[in-house]
Amino acid sequence: MKNTLLHGLLSGGLAGLASSVFNYAYNMAFITDFSKAINTVSIFGSSIFGTVLAALGYHFFSKMVKTHADIWFNIIFLGLTFASLVGSFAANLPTDIESPELFAGLSVPMHLFPILFWLATKPLFKKGDVA
């Protein structure tokens, strides 16, 4: 359990860092300011919350499903990630934000970073050799 939670924290922290850098670059490139809707604390918080929740889910899922648990969990995690994208398109932004149509371009990649870093860091936490 400790190993799995560490995996969730590391992948969430890295996803939060990548999302924060992306947020800065996106805002500079498109001269936008979505700080009323999203900020560094909320970016890191949601990234870490999501991957720690995934870590807990993975821990219990792998106890229930003995064969191919990683594959099935990754498919479920990917499905939930794509389902979370709906929120980016349905977000209610404050009325004084300029260019609200650009918000999805900012938030959609941020939804993908947690699963990307979960998968990228998985070999660091995998017990035994994978053939």
JSON list of N, CA, C and O in Angstrom, two decimals, residues 28-86:
[
{"chain": "A", "resi": 28, "resn": "MET", "atom": "N", "xyz": [0.62, 32.63, -21.60]},
{"chain": "A", "resi": 28, "resn": "MET", "atom": "CA", "xyz": [1.52, 33.56, -22.28]},
{"chain": "A", "resi": 28, "resn": "MET", "atom": "C", "xyz": [1.32, 33.51, -23.80]},
{"chain": "A", "resi": 28, "resn": "MET", "atom": "O", "xyz": [1.32, 34.55, -24.45]},
{"chain": "A", "resi": 29, "resn": "ALA", "atom": "N", "xyz": [1.13, 32.32, -24.33]},
{"chain": "A", "resi": 29, "resn": "ALA", "atom": "CA", "xyz": [0.98, 32.17, -25.79]},
{"chain": "A", "resi": 29, "resn": "ALA", "atom": "C", "xyz": [-0.32, 32.79, -26.31]},
{"chain": "A", "resi": 29, "resn": "ALA", "atom": "O", "xyz": [-0.33, 33.41, -27.37]},
{"chain": "A", "resi": 30, "resn": "PHE", "atom": "N", "xyz": [-1.40, 32.62, -25.55]},
{"chain": "A", "resi": 30, "resn": "PHE", "atom": "CA", "xyz": [-2.70, 33.10, -26.02]},
{"chain": "A", "resi": 30, "resn": "PHE", "atom": "C", "xyz": [-3.16, 34.38, -25.32]},
{"chain": "A", "resi": 30, "resn": "PHE", "atom": "O", "xyz": [-4.28, 34.84, -25.55]},
{"chain": "A", "resi": 31, "resn": "ILE", "atom": "N", "xyz": [-2.29, 34.91, -24.49]},
{"chain": "A", "resi": 31, "resn": "ILE", "atom": "CA", "xyz": [-2.58, 36.14, -23.74]},
{"chain": "A", "resi": 31, "resn": "ILE", "atom": "C", "xyz": [-3.95, 36.03, -23.06]},
{"chain": "A", "resi": 31, "resn": "ILE", "atom": "O", "xyz": [-4.86, 36.82, -23.30]},
{"chain": "A", "resi": 32, "resn": "THR", "atom": "N", "xyz": [-4.07, 35.00, -22.26]},
{"chain": "A", "resi": 32, "resn": "THR", "atom": "CA", "xyz": [-5.30, 34.75, -21.51]},
{"chain": "A", "resi": 32, "resn": "THR", "atom": "C", "xyz": [-4.99, 34.75, -20.02]},
{"chain": "A", "resi": 32, "resn": "THR", "atom": "O", "xyz": [-3.83, 34.68, -19.61]},
{"chain": "A", "resi": 33, "resn": "ASP", "atom": "N", "xyz": [-6.03, 34.83, -19.23]},
{"chain": "A", "resi": 33, "resn": "ASP", "atom": "CA", "xyz": [-5.89, 34.76, -17.78]},
{"chain": "A", "resi": 33, "resn": "ASP", "atom": "C", "xyz": [-7.09, 34.03, -17.22]},
{"chain": "A", "resi": 33, "resn": "ASP", "atom": "O", "xyz": [-8.18, 34.59, -17.12]},
{"chain": "A", "resi": 34, "resn": "PHE", "atom": "N", "xyz": [-6.89, 32.76, -16.90]},
{"chain": "A", "resi": 34, "resn": "PHE", "atom": "CA", "xyz": [-7.95, 31.96, -16.31]},
{"chain": "A", "resi": 34, "resn": "PHE", "atom": "C", "xyz": [-7.73, 31.76, -14.82]},
{"chain": "A", "resi": 34, "resn": "PHE", "atom": "O", "xyz": [-8.22, 30.81, -14.23]},
{"chain": "A", "resi": 35, "resn": "SER", "atom": "N", "xyz": [-7.00, 32.67, -14.19]},
{"chain": "A", "resi": 35, "resn": "SER", "atom": "CA", "xyz": [-6.66, 32.52, -12.78]},
{"chain": "A", "resi": 35, "resn": "SER", "atom": "C", "xyz": [-7.88, 32.56, -11.87]},
{"chain": "A", "resi": 35, "resn": "SER", "atom": "O", "xyz": [-7.82, 32.06, -10.74]},
{"chain": "A", "resi": 36, "resn": "LYS", "atom": "N", "xyz": [-8.99, 33.10, -12.32]},
{"chain": "A", "resi": 36, "resn": "LYS", "atom": "CA", "xyz": [-10.22, 33.08, -11.52]},
{"chain": "A", "resi": 36, "resn": "LYS", "atom": "C", "xyz": [-10.86, 31.70, -11.53]},
{"chain": "A", "resi": 36, "resn": "LYS", "atom": "O", "xyz": [-11.61, 31.35, -10.63]},
{"chain": "A", "resi": 37, "resn": "ALA", "atom": "N", "xyz": [-10.55, 30.91, -12.54]},
{"chain": "A", "resi": 37, "resn": "ALA", "atom": "CA", "xyz": [-11.13, 29.57, -12.66]},
{"chain": "A", "resi": 37, "resn": "ALA", "atom": "C", "xyz": [-10.16, 28.48, -12.25]},
{"chain": "A", "resi": 37, "resn": "ALA", "atom": "O", "xyz": [-10.57, 27.41, -11.78]},
{"chain": "A", "resi": 38, "resn": "ILE", "atom": "N", "xyz": [-8.86, 28.72, -12.45]},
{"chain": "A", "resi": 38, "resn": "ILE", "atom": "CA", "xyz": [-7.86, 27.69, -12.19]},
{"chain": "A", "resi": 38, "resn": "ILE", "atom": "C", "xyz": [-6.56, 28.38, -11.77]},
{"chain": "A", "resi": 38, "resn": "ILE", "atom": "O", "xyz": [-6.17, 29.38, -12.34]},
{"chain": "A", "resi": 39, "resn": "ASN", "atom": "N", "xyz": [-5.94, 27.83, -10.72]},
{"chain": "A", "resi": 39, "resn": "ASN", "atom": "CA", "xyz": [-4.67, 28.41, -10.25]},
{"chain": "A", "resi": 39, "resn": "ASN", "atom": "C", "xyz": [-3.72, 27.28, -9.86]},
{"chain": "A", "resi": 39, "resn": "ASN", "atom": "O", "xyz": [-4.08, 26.10, -9.92]},
{"chain": "A", "resi": 40, "resn": "THR", "atom": "N", "xyz": [-2.52, 27.63, -9.47]},
{"chain": "A", "resi": 40, "resn": "THR", "atom": "CA", "xyz": [-1.50, 26.62, -9.19]},
{"chain": "A", "resi": 40, "resn": "THR", "atom": "C", "xyz": [-1.92, 25.67, -8.08]},
{"chain": "A", "resi": 40, "resn": "THR", "atom": "O", "xyz": [-1.70, 24.47, -8.18]},
{"chain": "A", "resi": 41, "resn": "VAL", "atom": "N", "xyz": [-2.53, 26.19, -7.04]},
{"chain": "A", "resi": 41, "resn": "VAL", "atom": "CA", "xyz": [-2.96, 25.33, -5.93]},
{"chain": "A", "resi": 41, "resn": "VAL", "atom": "C", "xyz": [-4.01, 24.33, -6.40]},
{"chain": "A", "resi": 41, "resn": "VAL", "atom": "O", "xyz": [-3.94, 23.14, -6.08]},
{"chain": "A", "resi": 42, "resn": "SER", "atom": "N", "xyz": [-4.98, 24.81, -7.18]},
{"chain": "A", "resi": 42, "resn": "SER", "atom": "CA", "xyz": [-6.02, 23.89, -7.67]},
{"chain": "A", "resi": 42, "resn": "SER", "atom": "C", "xyz": [-5.46, 22.89, -8.68]},
{"chain": "A", "resi": 42, "resn": "SER", "atom": "O", "xyz": [-5.90, 21.74, -8.73]},
{"chain": "A", "resi": 43, "resn": "ILE", "atom": "N", "xyz": [-4.46, 23.31, -9.44]},
{"chain": "A", "resi": 43, "resn": "ILE", "atom": "CA", "xyz": [-3.83, 22.39, -10.40]},
{"chain": "A", "resi": 43, "resn": "ILE", "atom": "C", "xyz": [-3.12, 21.27, -9.66]},
{"chain": "A", "resi": 43, "resn": "ILE", "atom": "O", "xyz": [-3.34, 20.08, -9.94]},
{"chain": "A", "resi": 44, "resn": "PHE", "atom": "N", "xyz": [-2.27, 21.61, -8.70]},
{"chain": "A", "resi": 44, "resn": "PHE", "atom": "CA", "xyz": [-1.56, 20.59, -7.93]},
{"chain": "A", "resi": 44, "resn": "PHE", "atom": "C", "xyz": [-2.53, 19.75, -7.10]},
{"chain": "A", "resi": 44, "resn": "PHE", "atom": "O", "xyz": [-2.40, 18.53, -7.03]},
{"chain": "A", "resi": 45, "resn": "GLY", "atom": "N", "xyz": [-3.49, 20.41, -6.48]},
{"chain": "A", "resi": 45, "resn": "GLY", "atom": "CA", "xyz": [-4.45, 19.69, -5.65]},
{"chain": "A", "resi": 45, "resn": "GLY", "atom": "C", "xyz": [-5.24, 18.65, -6.42]},
{"chain": "A", "resi": 45, "resn": "GLY", "atom": "O", "xyz": [-5.38, 17.50, -5.99]},
{"chain": "A", "resi": 46, "resn": "SER", "atom": "N", "xyz": [-5.75, 19.04, -7.58]},
{"chain": "A", "resi": 46, "resn": "SER", "atom": "CA", "xyz": [-6.56, 18.09, -8.37]},
{"chain": "A", "resi": 46, "resn": "SER", "atom": "C", "xyz": [-5.69, 16.98, -8.96]},
{"chain": "A", "resi": 46, "resn": "SER", "atom": "O", "xyz": [-6.13, 15.83, -9.03]},
{"chain": "A", "resi": 47, "resn": "SER", "atom": "N", "xyz": [-4.46, 17.31, -9.35]},
{"chain": "A", "resi": 47, "resn": "SER", "atom": "CA", "xyz": [-3.58, 16.28, -9.90]},
{"chain": "A", "resi": 47, "resn": "SER", "atom": "C", "xyz": [-3.21, 15.25, -8.83]},
{"chain": "A", "resi": 47, "resn": "SER", "atom": "O", "xyz": [-3.29, 14.04, -9.08]},
{"chain": "A", "resi": 48, "resn": "ILE", "atom": "N", "xyz": [-2.84, 15.72, -7.66]},
{"chain": "A", "resi": 48, "resn": "ILE", "atom": "CA", "xyz": [-2.45, 14.80, -6.59]},
{"chain": "A", "resi": 48, "resn": "ILE", "atom": "C", "xyz": [-3.66, 14.03, -6.08]},
{"chain": "A", "resi": 48, "resn": "ILE", "atom": "O", "xyz": [-3.59, 12.82, -5.87]},
{"chain": "A", "resi": 49, "resn": "PHE", "atom": "N", "xyz": [-4.79, 14.72, -5.92]},
{"chain": "A", "resi": 49, "resn": "PHE", "atom": "CA", "xyz": [-6.00, 14.03, -5.47]},
{"chain": "A", "resi": 49, "resn": "PHE", "atom": "C", "xyz": [-6.38, 12.91, -6.44]},
{"chain": "A", "resi": 49, "resn": "PHE", "atom": "O", "xyz": [-6.69, 11.79, -6.03]},
{"chain": "A", "resi": 50, "resn": "GLY", "atom": "N", "xyz": [-6.34, 13.22, -7.74]},
{"chain": "A", "resi": 50, "resn": "GLY", "atom": "CA", "xyz": [-6.73, 12.23, -8.75]},
{"chain": "A", "resi": 50, "resn": "GLY", "atom": "C", "xyz": [-5.81, 11.02, -8.77]},
{"chain": "A", "resi": 50, "resn": "GLY", "atom": "O", "xyz": [-6.29, 9.88, -8.86]},
{"chain": "A", "resi": 51, "resn": "THR", "atom": "N", "xyz": [-4.52, 11.24, -8.68]},
{"chain": "A", "resi": 51, "resn": "THR", "atom": "CA", "xyz": [-3.60, 10.10, -8.75]},
{"chain": "A", "resi": 51, "resn": "THR", "atom": "C", "xyz": [-3.54, 9.32, -7.44]},
{"chain": "A", "resi": 51, "resn": "THR", "atom": "O", "xyz": [-3.34, 8.11, -7.47]},
{"chain": "A", "resi": 52, "resn": "VAL", "atom": "N", "xyz": [-3.73, 9.98, -6.30]},
{"chain": "A", "resi": 52, "resn": "VAL", "atom": "CA", "xyz": [-3.81, 9.24, -5.03]},
{"chain": "A", "resi": 52, "resn": "VAL", "atom": "C", "xyz": [-5.09, 8.42, -5.00]},
{"chain": "A", "resi": 52, "resn": "VAL", "atom": "O", "xyz": [-5.09, 7.27, -4.55]},
{"chain": "A", "resi": 53, "resn": "LEU", "atom": "N", "xyz": [-6.17, 8.97, -5.51]},
{"chain": "A", "resi": 53, "resn": "LEU", "atom": "CA", "xyz": [-7.42, 8.21, -5.62]},
{"chain": "A", "resi": 53, "resn": "LEU", "atom": "C", "xyz": [-7.23, 7.02, -6.56]},
{"chain": "A", "resi": 53, "resn": "LEU", "atom": "O", "xyz": [-7.69, 5.91, -6.27]},
{"chain": "A", "resi": 54, "resn": "ALA", "atom": "N", "xyz": [-6.51, 7.25, -7.65]},
{"chain": "A", "resi": 54, "resn": "ALA", "atom": "CA", "xyz": [-6.20, 6.15, -8.58]},
{"chain": "A", "resi": 54, "resn": "ALA", "atom": "C", "xyz": [-5.34, 5.11, -7.88]},
{"chain": "A", "resi": 54, "resn": "ALA", "atom": "O", "xyz": [-5.53, 3.90, -8.09]},
{"chain": "A", "resi": 55, "resn": "ALA", "atom": "N", "xyz": [-4.39, 5.54, -7.07]},
{"chain": "A", "resi": 55, "resn": "ALA", "atom": "CA", "xyz": [-3.52, 4.60, -6.35]},
{"chain": "A", "resi": 55, "resn": "ALA", "atom": "C", "xyz": [-4.33, 3.74, -5.40]},
{"chain": "A", "resi": 55, "resn": "ALA", "atom": "O", "xyz": [-4.11, 2.52, -5.32]},
{"chain": "A", "resi": 56, "resn": "LEU", "atom": "N", "xyz": [-5.26, 4.35, -4.68]},
{"chain": "A", "resi": 56, "resn": "LEU", "atom": "CA", "xyz": [-6.12, 3.57, -3.79]},
{"chain": "A", "resi": 56, "resn": "LEU", "atom": "C", "xyz": [-6.98, 2.60, -4.59]},
{"chain": "A", "resi": 56, "resn": "LEU", "atom": "O", "xyz": [-7.13, 1.43, -4.22]},
{"chain": "A", "resi": 57, "resn": "GLY", "atom": "N", "xyz": [-7.53, 3.09, -5.69]},
{"chain": "A", "resi": 57, "resn": "GLY", "atom": "CA", "xyz": [-8.32, 2.22, -6.56]},
{"chain": "A", "resi": 57, "resn": "GLY", "atom": "C", "xyz": [-7.50, 1.08, -7.11]},
{"chain": "A", "resi": 57, "resn": "GLY", "atom": "O", "xyz": [-7.95, -0.07, -7.14]},
{"chain": "A", "resi": 58, "resn": "TYR", "atom": "N", "xyz": [-6.28, 1.38, -7.52]},
{"chain": "A", "resi": 58, "resn": "TYR", "atom": "CA", "xyz": [-5.40, 0.33, -8.05]},
{"chain": "A", "resi": 58, "resn": "TYR", "atom": "C", "xyz": [-5.08, -0.70, -6.98]},
{"chain": "A", "resi": 58, "resn": "TYR", "atom": "O", "xyz": [-5.08, -1.91, -7.24]},
{"chain": "A", "resi": 59, "resn": "HIS", "atom": "N", "xyz": [-4.80, -0.24, -5.78]},
{"chain": "A", "resi": 59, "resn": "HIS", "atom": "CA", "xyz": [-4.46, -1.17, -4.68]},
{"chain": "A", "resi": 59, "resn": "HIS", "atom": "C", "xyz": [-5.59, -2.17, -4.46]},
{"chain": "A", "resi": 59, "resn": "HIS", "atom": "O", "xyz": [-5.35, -3.38, -4.41]},
{"chain": "A", "resi": 60, "resn": "PHE", "atom": "N", "xyz": [-6.80, -1.68, -4.31]},
{"chain": "A", "resi": 60, "resn": "PHE", "atom": "CA", "xyz": [-7.92, -2.57, -4.04]},
{"chain": "A", "resi": 60, "resn": "PHE", "atom": "C", "xyz": [-8.33, -3.37, -5.28]},
{"chain": "A", "resi": 60, "resn": "PHE", "atom": "O", "xyz": [-8.70, -4.54, -5.17]},
{"chain": "A", "resi": 61, "resn": "PHE", "atom": "N", "xyz": [-8.23, -2.78, -6.45]},
{"chain": "A", "resi": 61, "resn": "PHE", "atom": "CA", "xyz": [-8.55, -3.48, -7.69]},
{"chain": "A", "resi": 61, "resn": "PHE", "atom": "C", "xyz": [-7.60, -4.65, -7.92]},
{"chain": "A", "resi": 61, "resn": "PHE", "atom": "O", "xyz": [-8.02, -5.74, -8.30]},
{"chain": "A", "resi": 62, "resn": "SER", "atom": "N", "xyz": [-6.30, -4.42, -7.67]},
{"chain": "A", "resi": 62, "resn": "SER", "atom": "CA", "xyz": [-5.32, -5.49, -7.90]},
{"chain": "A", "resi": 62, "resn": "SER", "atom": "C", "xyz": [-5.47, -6.62, -6.89]},
{"chain": "A", "resi": 62, "resn": "SER", "atom": "O", "xyz": [-5.05, -7.74, -7.16]},
{"chain": "A", "resi": 63, "resn": "LYS", "atom": "N", "xyz": [-6.08, -6.35, -5.75]},
{"chain": "A", "resi": 63, "resn": "LYS", "atom": "CA", "xyz": [-6.37, -7.42, -4.78]},
{"chain": "A", "resi": 63, "resn": "LYS", "atom": "C", "xyz": [-7.54, -8.28, -5.25]},
{"chain": "A", "resi": 63, "resn": "LYS", "atom": "O", "xyz": [-7.57, -9.47, -4.99]},
{"chain": "A", "resi": 64, "resn": "MET", "atom": "N", "xyz": [-8.48, -7.66, -5.94]},
{"chain": "A", "resi": 64, "resn": "MET", "atom": "CA", "xyz": [-9.67, -8.38, -6.41]},
{"chain": "A", "resi": 64, "resn": "MET", "atom": "C", "xyz": [-9.40, -9.12, -7.71]},
{"chain": "A", "resi": 64, "resn": "MET", "atom": "O", "xyz": [-9.88, -10.23, -7.91]},
{"chain": "A", "resi": 65, "resn": "VAL", "atom": "N", "xyz": [-8.67, -8.49, -8.62]},
{"chain": "A", "resi": 65, "resn": "VAL", "atom": "CA", "xyz": [-8.42, -9.06, -9.95]},
{"chain": "A", "resi": 65, "resn": "VAL", "atom": "C", "xyz": [-6.96, -9.54, -9.97]},
{"chain": "A", "resi": 65, "resn": "VAL", "atom": "O", "xyz": [-6.05, -8.74, -9.95]},
{"chain": "A", "resi": 66, "resn": "LYS", "atom": "N", "xyz": [-6.78, -10.82, -10.02]},
{"chain": "A", "resi": 66, "resn": "LYS", "atom": "CA", "xyz": [-5.42, -11.38, -9.93]},
{"chain": "A", "resi": 66, "resn": "LYS", "atom": "C", "xyz": [-4.70, -11.43, -11.28]},
{"chain": "A", "resi": 66, "resn": "LYS", "atom": "O", "xyz": [-3.49, -11.32, -11.33]},
{"chain": "A", "resi": 67, "resn": "THR", "atom": "N", "xyz": [-5.43, -11.62, -12.35]},
{"chain": "A", "resi": 67, "resn": "THR", "atom": "CA", "xyz": [-4.77, -11.73, -13.65]},
{"chain": "A", "resi": 67, "resn": "THR", "atom": "C", "xyz": [-4.99, -10.46, -14.48]},
{"chain": "A", "resi": 67, "resn": "THR", "atom": "O", "xyz": [-6.11, -9.95, -14.56]},
{"chain": "A", "resi": 68, "resn": "HIS", "atom": "N", "xyz": [-3.92, -9.95, -15.01]},
{"chain": "A", "resi": 68, "resn": "HIS", "atom": "CA", "xyz": [-3.94, -8.77, -15.88]},
{"chain": "A", "resi": 68, "resn": "HIS", "atom": "C", "xyz": [-4.55, -7.55, -15.20]},
{"chain": "A", "resi": 68, "resn": "HIS", "atom": "O", "xyz": [-5.19, -6.72, -15.85]},
{"chain": "A", "resi": 69, "resn": "ALA", "atom": "N", "xyz": [-4.33, -7.41, -13.90]},
{"chain": "A", "resi": 69, "resn": "ALA", "atom": "CA", "xyz": [-4.90, -6.28, -13.16]},
{"chain": "A", "resi": 69, "resn": "ALA", "atom": "C", "xyz": [-4.38, -4.95, -13.70]},
{"chain": "A", "resi": 69, "resn": "ALA", "atom": "O", "xyz": [-5.14, -3.99, -13.80]},
{"chain": "A", "resi": 70, "resn": "ASP", "atom": "N", "xyz": [-3.09, -4.90, -14.04]},
{"chain": "A", "resi": 70, "resn": "ASP", "atom": "CA", "xyz": [-2.52, -3.65, -14.56]},
{"chain": "A", "resi": 70, "resn": "ASP", "atom": "C", "xyz": [-3.22, -3.22, -15.85]},
{"chain": "A", "resi": 70, "resn": "ASP", "atom": "O", "xyz": [-3.56, -2.05, -16.02]},
{"chain": "A", "resi": 71, "resn": "ILE", "atom": "N", "xyz": [-3.40, -4.16, -16.74]},
{"chain": "A", "resi": 71, "resn": "ILE", "atom": "CA", "xyz": [-4.03, -3.85, -18.03]},
{"chain": "A", "resi": 71, "resn": "ILE", "atom": "C", "xyz": [-5.45, -3.35, -17.82]},
{"chain": "A", "resi": 71, "resn": "ILE", "atom": "O", "xyz": [-5.84, -2.31, -18.37]},
{"chain": "A", "resi": 72, "resn": "TRP", "atom": "N", "xyz": [-6.22, -4.09, -17.02]},
{"chain": "A", "resi": 72, "resn": "TRP", "atom": "CA", "xyz": [-7.61, -3.70, -16.79]},
{"chain": "A", "resi": 72, "resn": "TRP", "atom": "C", "xyz": [-7.71, -2.37, -16.05]},
{"chain": "A", "resi": 72, "resn": "TRP", "atom": "O", "xyz": [-8.56, -1.54, -16.38]},
{"chain": "A", "resi": 73, "resn": "PHE", "atom": "N", "xyz": [-6.85, -2.17, -15.07]},
{"chain": "A", "resi": 73, "resn": "PHE", "atom": "CA", "xyz": [-6.89, -0.91, -14.35]},
{"chain": "A", "resi": 73, "resn": "PHE", "atom": "C", "xyz": [-6.53, 0.26, -15.27]},
{"chain": "A", "resi": 73, "resn": "PHE", "atom": "O", "xyz": [-7.17, 1.31, -15.21]},
{"chain": "A", "resi": 74, "resn": "ASN", "atom": "N", "xyz": [-5.53, 0.08, -16.11]},
{"chain": "A", "resi": 74, "resn": "ASN", "atom": "CA", "xyz": [-5.14, 1.16, -17.04]},
{"chain": "A", "resi": 74, "resn": "ASN", "atom": "C", "xyz": [-6.28, 1.50, -18.00]},
{"chain": "A", "resi": 74, "resn": "ASN", "atom": "O", "xyz": [-6.49, 2.66, -18.32]},
{"chain": "A", "resi": 75, "resn": "ILE", "atom": "N", "xyz": [-7.00, 0.50, -18.44]},
{"chain": "A", "resi": 75, "resn": "ILE", "atom": "CA", "xyz": [-8.15, 0.74, -19.33]},
{"chain": "A", "resi": 75, "resn": "ILE", "atom": "C", "xyz": [-9.23, 1.52, -18.58]},
{"chain": "A", "resi": 75, "resn": "ILE", "atom": "O", "xyz": [-9.80, 2.49, -19.11]},
{"chain": "A", "resi": 76, "resn": "ILE", "atom": "N", "xyz": [-9.50, 1.13, -17.33]},
{"chain": "A", "resi": 76, "resn": "ILE", "atom": "CA", "xyz": [-10.50, 1.84, -16.53]},
{"chain": "A", "resi": 76, "resn": "ILE", "atom": "C", "xyz": [-10.06, 3.27, -16.26]},
{"chain": "A", "resi": 76, "resn": "ILE", "atom": "O", "xyz": [-10.84, 4.22, -16.40]},
{"chain": "A", "resi": 77, "resn": "PHE", "atom": "N", "xyz": [-8.79, 3.44, -15.88]},
{"chain": "A", "resi": 77, "resn": "PHE", "atom": "CA", "xyz": [-8.24, 4.78, -15.61]},
{"chain": "A", "resi": 77, "resn": "PHE", "atom": "C", "xyz": [-8.34, 5.65, -16.86]},
{"chain": "A", "resi": 77, "resn": "PHE", "atom": "O", "xyz": [-8.72, 6.82, -16.79]},
{"chain": "A", "resi": 78, "resn": "LEU", "atom": "N", "xyz": [-8.02, 5.10, -18.01]},
{"chain": "A", "resi": 78, "resn": "LEU", "atom": "CA", "xyz": [-8.11, 5.84, -19.25]},
{"chain": "A", "resi": 78, "resn": "LEU", "atom": "C", "xyz": [-9.56, 6.24, -19.55]},
{"chain": "A", "resi": 78, "resn": "LEU", "atom": "O", "xyz": [-9.84, 7.37, -19.95]},
{"chain": "A", "resi": 79, "resn": "GLY", "atom": "N", "xyz": [-10.48, 5.31, -19.34]},
{"chain": "A", "resi": 79, "resn": "GLY", "atom": "CA", "xyz": [-11.90, 5.61, -19.54]},
{"chain": "A", "resi": 79, "resn": "GLY", "atom": "C", "xyz": [-12.38, 6.73, -18.62]},
{"chain": "A", "resi": 79, "resn": "GLY", "atom": "O", "xyz": [-13.10, 7.64, -19.05]},
{"chain": "A", "resi": 80, "resn": "LEU", "atom": "N", "xyz": [-11.97, 6.68, -17.36]},
{"chain": "A", "resi": 80, "resn": "LEU", "atom": "CA", "xyz": [-12.36, 7.73, -16.42]},
{"chain": "A", "resi": 80, "resn": "LEU", "atom": "C", "xyz": [-11.71, 9.06, -16.79]},
{"chain": "A", "resi": 80, "resn": "LEU", "atom": "O", "xyz": [-12.32, 10.12, -16.62]},
{"chain": "A", "resi": 81, "resn": "THR", "atom": "N", "xyz": [-10.49, 9.00, -17.31]},
{"chain": "A", "resi": 81, "resn": "THR", "atom": "CA", "xyz": [-9.82, 10.22, -17.75]},
{"chain": "A", "resi": 81, "resn": "THR", "atom": "C", "xyz": [-10.59, 10.87, -18.90]},
{"chain": "A", "resi": 81, "resn": "THR", "atom": "O", "xyz": [-10.83, 12.08, -18.89]},
{"chain": "A", "resi": 82, "resn": "PHE", "atom": "N", "xyz": [-10.98, 10.07, -19.88]},
{"chain": "A", "resi": 82, "resn": "PHE", "atom": "CA", "xyz": [-11.75, 10.62, -20.99]},
{"chain": "A", "resi": 82, "resn": "PHE", "atom": "C", "xyz": [-13.11, 11.13, -20.52]},
{"chain": "A", "resi": 82, "resn": "PHE", "atom": "O", "xyz": [-13.59, 12.15, -21.01]},
{"chain": "A", "resi": 83, "resn": "ALA", "atom": "N", "xyz": [-13.72, 10.45, -19.57]},
{"chain": "A", "resi": 83, "resn": "ALA", "atom": "CA", "xyz": [-15.00, 10.92, -19.03]},
{"chain": "A", "resi": 83, "resn": "ALA", "atom": "C", "xyz": [-14.83, 12.26, -18.33]},
{"chain": "A", "resi": 83, "resn": "ALA", "atom": "O", "xyz": [-15.73, 13.12, -18.38]},
{"chain": "A", "resi": 84, "resn": "SER", "atom": "N", "xyz": [-13.68, 12.47, -17.69]},
{"chain": "A", "resi": 84, "resn": "SER", "atom": "CA", "xyz": [-13.45, 13.74, -16.99]},
{"chain": "A", "resi": 84, "resn": "SER", "atom": "C", "xyz": [-13.31, 14.91, -17.95]},
{"chain": "A", "resi": 84, "resn": "SER", "atom": "O", "xyz": [-13.46, 16.07, -17.54]},
{"chain": "A", "resi": 85, "resn": "LEU", "atom": "N", "xyz": [-13.02, 14.65, -19.21]},
{"chain": "A", "resi": 85, "resn": "LEU", "atom": "CA", "xyz": [-12.87, 15.72, -20.19]},
{"chain": "A", "resi": 85, "resn": "LEU", "atom": "C", "xyz": [-14.17, 16.48, -20.41]},
{"chain": "A", "resi": 85, "resn": "LEU", "atom": "O", "xyz": [-14.15, 17.65, -20.80]},
{"chain": "A", "resi": 86, "resn": "VAL", "atom": "N", "xyz": [-15.29, 15.83, -20.15]},
{"chain": "A", "resi": 86, "resn": "VAL", "atom": "CA", "xyz": [-16.59, 16.48, -20.34]},
{"chain": "A", "resi": 86, "resn": "VAL", "atom": "C", "xyz": [-16.68, 17.74, -19.50]},
{"chain": "A", "resi": 86, "resn": "VAL", "atom": "O", "xyz": [-17.22, 18.76, -19.94]}
]
